[in-house]
Amino acid sequence: MPPDPGPTGRRPGPGTPVGARRRWAGRARALGDAARRRVRRFWAGAQPALRGLWWTEEPATPVTTVDRRQPEQLVVPAQGQVYVFGVRATYTWSSETARPELFGWYVDYFQPQATQRLHRLAVRCAAEVPPHRPRDLLAALTAALAEHDPPPWAYARGDVTFTCEPDVTVHLDERVRRLLQPYWEQRIALECERDLARRRAEYAAERHRRDPPPPDATEPERPPGGTGRAAARPAPPRRGPRPDAPAEMFMPLNPLLPPPTPDP
């Protein structure tokens, strides 16, 4: 019998007998099985702790980025093609898919398209509006936006989507403003005079209600004979004593004595 390889566990060399090789193979197999069992036990005990340390990515919450742009004023011709209107718009851009560092680039890319879209609609509405009625153009433009092209406007490039909401105001031409200035000055003066007269009437009524005049000052003077039906009716004749009354039968014999003379 060949000698036992011993506890060193070294692999037998080429000249080792077959029995020694088999013993070495069995010993190696037993050590491998024991190592696998220990690894399984270790992994089963360490797995709960490792689950708490694992990196888990939460679903990304969409963040809406908003930007407001106010480009140059749009000039559209009014009725008659002599004067113009100034259309100024503020565009509100928002997106949930664009990255913040690329948001401005996308807005610069889509801004000319939105401006051209609004300019085309404003030219169509201003063709029938007189140049001194900017309020009518604003109402027509708002109605056209709500009916034909309602905001928000959607724009997309690849996987990135944007929405745009325009806020529009209309301004007069400077030449029309100079022509309308005297008219508005006169109108403002007349309205101020009217308001002043109304305020004076209100103050007078309030003062009369707070401090009413005395009754003698408000009641007209009555004539001596009375007023109304009593004054129009004649006064009844005054009755005298009867002829057979004692006062008529008394006749004084002596005249009345003169009053006594005062002492000096």
XYZ file of C-alpha atoms in Angstrom:
264
model
C 0.000 0.000 0.000
C 1.353 3.416 -0.836
C 1.880 5.770 2.031
C -0.930 8.198 3.087
C -0.426 11.734 1.694
C -1.035 13.059 5.192
C -2.844 16.102 6.429
C -1.032 18.443 4.038
C -3.557 17.563 1.348
C -1.063 17.956 -1.442
C -1.989 16.582 -4.806
C -0.028 13.373 -5.522
C 2.598 13.529 -8.182
C 2.734 11.597 -11.425
C 4.364 8.605 -9.778
C 1.742 8.219 -7.063
C -0.265 4.968 -7.122
C -3.923 4.937 -8.188
C -5.224 4.285 -4.678
C -3.616 7.425 -3.349
C -5.142 9.430 -6.173
C -8.607 8.137 -5.378
C -8.235 8.952 -1.712
C -7.088 12.435 -2.610
C -10.056 12.883 -4.970
C -12.518 11.738 -2.268
C -10.979 14.036 0.282
C -11.123 16.972 -2.160
C -14.772 16.205 -2.957
C -15.661 16.150 0.759
C -13.879 19.444 1.354
C -15.689 21.008 -1.598
C -19.099 19.827 -0.354
C -18.388 21.199 3.119
C -17.271 24.521 1.644
C -20.432 24.747 -0.478
C -22.638 24.048 2.543
C -20.889 26.760 4.549
C -21.238 29.220 1.705
C -24.973 28.455 1.396
C -25.495 28.932 5.138
C -23.532 32.191 5.037
C -25.455 33.466 2.031
C -28.817 32.550 3.577
C -27.909 34.462 6.754
C -26.420 37.480 4.988
C -29.138 37.899 2.341
C -31.620 39.868 4.546
C -28.874 42.307 5.527
C -27.747 42.670 1.927
C -31.299 43.419 0.760
C -31.320 46.498 2.981
C -28.069 47.677 1.421
C -29.113 47.142 -2.183
C -29.515 50.289 -4.325
C -33.088 50.759 -5.462
C -34.011 53.524 -7.881
C -37.414 55.081 -7.228
C -39.527 56.061 -10.205
C -38.615 59.550 -11.335
C -41.237 62.179 -10.520
C -41.963 64.403 -13.531
C -40.846 67.985 -12.922
C -42.522 70.775 -14.871
C -40.175 73.536 -15.998
C -41.790 76.886 -16.856
C -40.319 79.867 -18.687
C -41.871 83.120 -19.911
C -40.660 84.918 -22.991
C -41.697 88.359 -24.301
C -40.297 88.880 -27.798
C -40.531 92.039 -29.855
C -43.885 93.654 -30.584
C -45.768 92.441 -33.654
C -46.966 95.091 -36.133
C -50.204 94.328 -38.004
C -51.988 96.725 -40.434
C -55.390 98.104 -39.416
C -58.385 98.786 -41.619
C -57.363 100.885 -44.625
C -53.717 99.761 -44.537
C -52.604 103.239 -43.352
C -52.204 102.823 -39.601
C -51.100 99.785 -37.670
C -51.690 98.037 -34.355
C -49.008 96.874 -31.962
C -49.612 93.334 -30.682
C -47.471 92.380 -27.718
C -47.567 88.803 -26.445
C -46.064 86.983 -23.477
C -45.437 83.285 -24.122
C -45.469 80.823 -21.214
C -43.496 77.668 -22.069
C -43.724 74.505 -19.951
C -42.456 70.935 -20.304
C -42.206 67.784 -18.189
C -39.870 65.829 -20.446
C -37.129 68.360 -21.241
C -33.992 68.438 -19.136
C -33.357 71.732 -17.353
C -30.003 72.327 -19.049
C -31.636 71.976 -22.509
C -34.890 73.778 -21.728
C -33.718 77.177 -23.017
C -32.433 75.677 -26.248
C -35.789 74.069 -26.981
C -37.640 77.317 -26.216
C -35.402 79.237 -28.630
C -36.098 76.561 -31.229
C -39.907 76.690 -30.880
C -40.315 80.463 -30.278
C -40.277 81.559 -33.978
C -42.992 79.029 -34.783
C -45.285 80.351 -32.036
C -44.627 83.970 -33.038
C -45.467 83.283 -36.674
C -48.605 81.438 -35.613
C -49.880 84.404 -33.597
C -48.858 86.954 -36.251
C -50.840 85.163 -38.952
C -53.957 85.134 -36.763
C -53.567 88.807 -35.740
C -53.227 89.977 -39.380
C -56.446 88.169 -40.254
C -58.367 89.784 -37.371
C -57.004 93.351 -37.767
C -57.956 93.705 -41.440
C -61.539 94.799 -40.557
C -60.883 96.801 -37.360
C -60.566 100.642 -37.449
C -57.173 101.919 -36.256
C -58.621 103.754 -33.244
C -60.331 100.678 -31.709
C -57.676 98.450 -30.114
C -60.257 96.957 -27.767
C -62.206 95.536 -30.709
C -59.069 93.926 -32.095
C -58.262 92.396 -28.705
C -61.784 90.944 -28.460
C -61.622 89.576 -32.024
C -58.178 88.084 -31.462
C -59.242 86.448 -28.197
C -62.342 84.973 -29.857
C -60.262 83.671 -32.789
C -57.780 82.050 -30.409
C -60.583 80.348 -28.493
C -62.448 79.188 -31.598
C -59.883 78.375 -34.308
C -56.581 77.822 -32.483
C -57.185 77.342 -28.754
C -54.119 77.340 -26.480
C -52.090 75.697 -25.090
C -50.156 75.036 -28.282
C -48.213 71.751 -28.385
C -44.747 71.343 -29.888
C -42.592 68.213 -30.004
C -39.078 67.266 -31.042
C -38.211 63.625 -30.588
C -39.303 62.511 -27.127
C -39.486 66.083 -25.791
C -42.864 67.850 -25.764
C -43.608 71.499 -24.980
C -46.777 73.531 -24.402
C -47.130 77.261 -25.064
C -49.807 79.691 -23.818
C -49.794 83.228 -25.305
C -51.080 86.259 -23.368
C -51.920 89.050 -25.827
C -52.302 92.853 -25.471
C -53.012 95.407 -28.233
C -51.579 98.950 -28.433
C -52.381 102.003 -30.570
C -50.211 103.407 -33.294
C -48.291 106.462 -32.081
C -49.754 108.603 -34.903
C -53.291 107.617 -33.939
C -52.464 108.343 -30.311
C -51.472 111.936 -31.147
C -54.673 112.432 -33.154
C -56.881 111.130 -30.333
C -55.179 113.090 -27.556
C -57.266 116.357 -27.880
C -60.503 114.373 -28.010
C -59.653 112.444 -24.877
C -58.531 115.588 -23.052
C -61.912 117.222 -23.748
C -63.789 114.089 -22.794
C -61.885 113.764 -19.525
C -62.624 117.422 -18.689
C -66.362 116.957 -19.342
C -66.471 113.810 -17.226
C -64.698 115.626 -14.401
C -67.253 118.449 -14.528
C -70.111 115.964 -14.504
C -68.630 114.118 -11.531
C -68.113 117.426 -9.724
C -71.756 118.448 -10.240
C -72.947 115.052 -9.058
C -70.771 115.247 -5.956
C -72.072 118.721 -5.150
C -75.667 117.521 -5.440
C -74.920 114.548 -3.178
C -73.237 116.772 -0.572
C -76.160 119.229 -0.628
C -78.690 116.438 -0.168
C -76.667 114.933 2.659
C -76.345 118.323 4.386
C -80.079 118.972 4.030
C -80.805 115.533 5.507
C -78.358 116.023 8.378
C -79.243 119.646 9.237
C -82.877 120.313 8.202
C -83.947 124.020 8.185
C -86.277 125.312 10.948
C -90.030 125.071 10.324
C -90.506 128.894 10.365
C -88.160 129.303 7.514
C -89.896 126.701 5.395
C -93.576 127.584 6.258
C -94.911 130.496 4.172
C -96.383 133.536 5.944
C -100.135 133.477 6.414
C -102.235 136.493 5.500
C -104.067 138.286 8.321
C -107.401 136.848 7.376
C -106.205 133.272 7.409
C -105.290 130.865 4.611
C -107.177 128.334 2.607
C -110.848 127.786 2.907
C -111.014 129.582 6.266
C -109.581 132.775 4.726
C -111.898 132.664 1.739
C -115.035 132.365 3.965
C -116.307 135.823 5.215
C -116.232 136.454 8.945
C -119.671 136.190 10.646
C -121.152 139.512 11.957
C -120.527 140.247 15.593
C -123.666 140.114 17.708
C -124.398 142.987 20.102
C -126.464 142.995 23.319
C -130.190 142.751 23.143
C -132.280 145.911 23.485
C -133.890 144.801 26.731
C -130.575 143.840 28.302
C -129.554 145.579 31.560
C -126.489 147.014 29.891
C -128.604 148.850 27.330
C -131.068 150.157 29.969
C -128.280 151.741 32.114
C -127.764 155.446 31.300
C -125.037 157.296 33.256
C -126.276 160.644 34.760
C -122.917 162.218 35.455
C -119.904 162.130 33.215
C -116.868 160.281 34.354
C -114.683 162.205 36.786
C -111.275 163.295 35.514
C -108.296 161.339 36.757
C -106.635 162.684 39.913
C -103.764 165.106 39.439
C -100.456 163.648 40.547
C -98.742 165.311 43.505
C -95.739 167.455 42.742
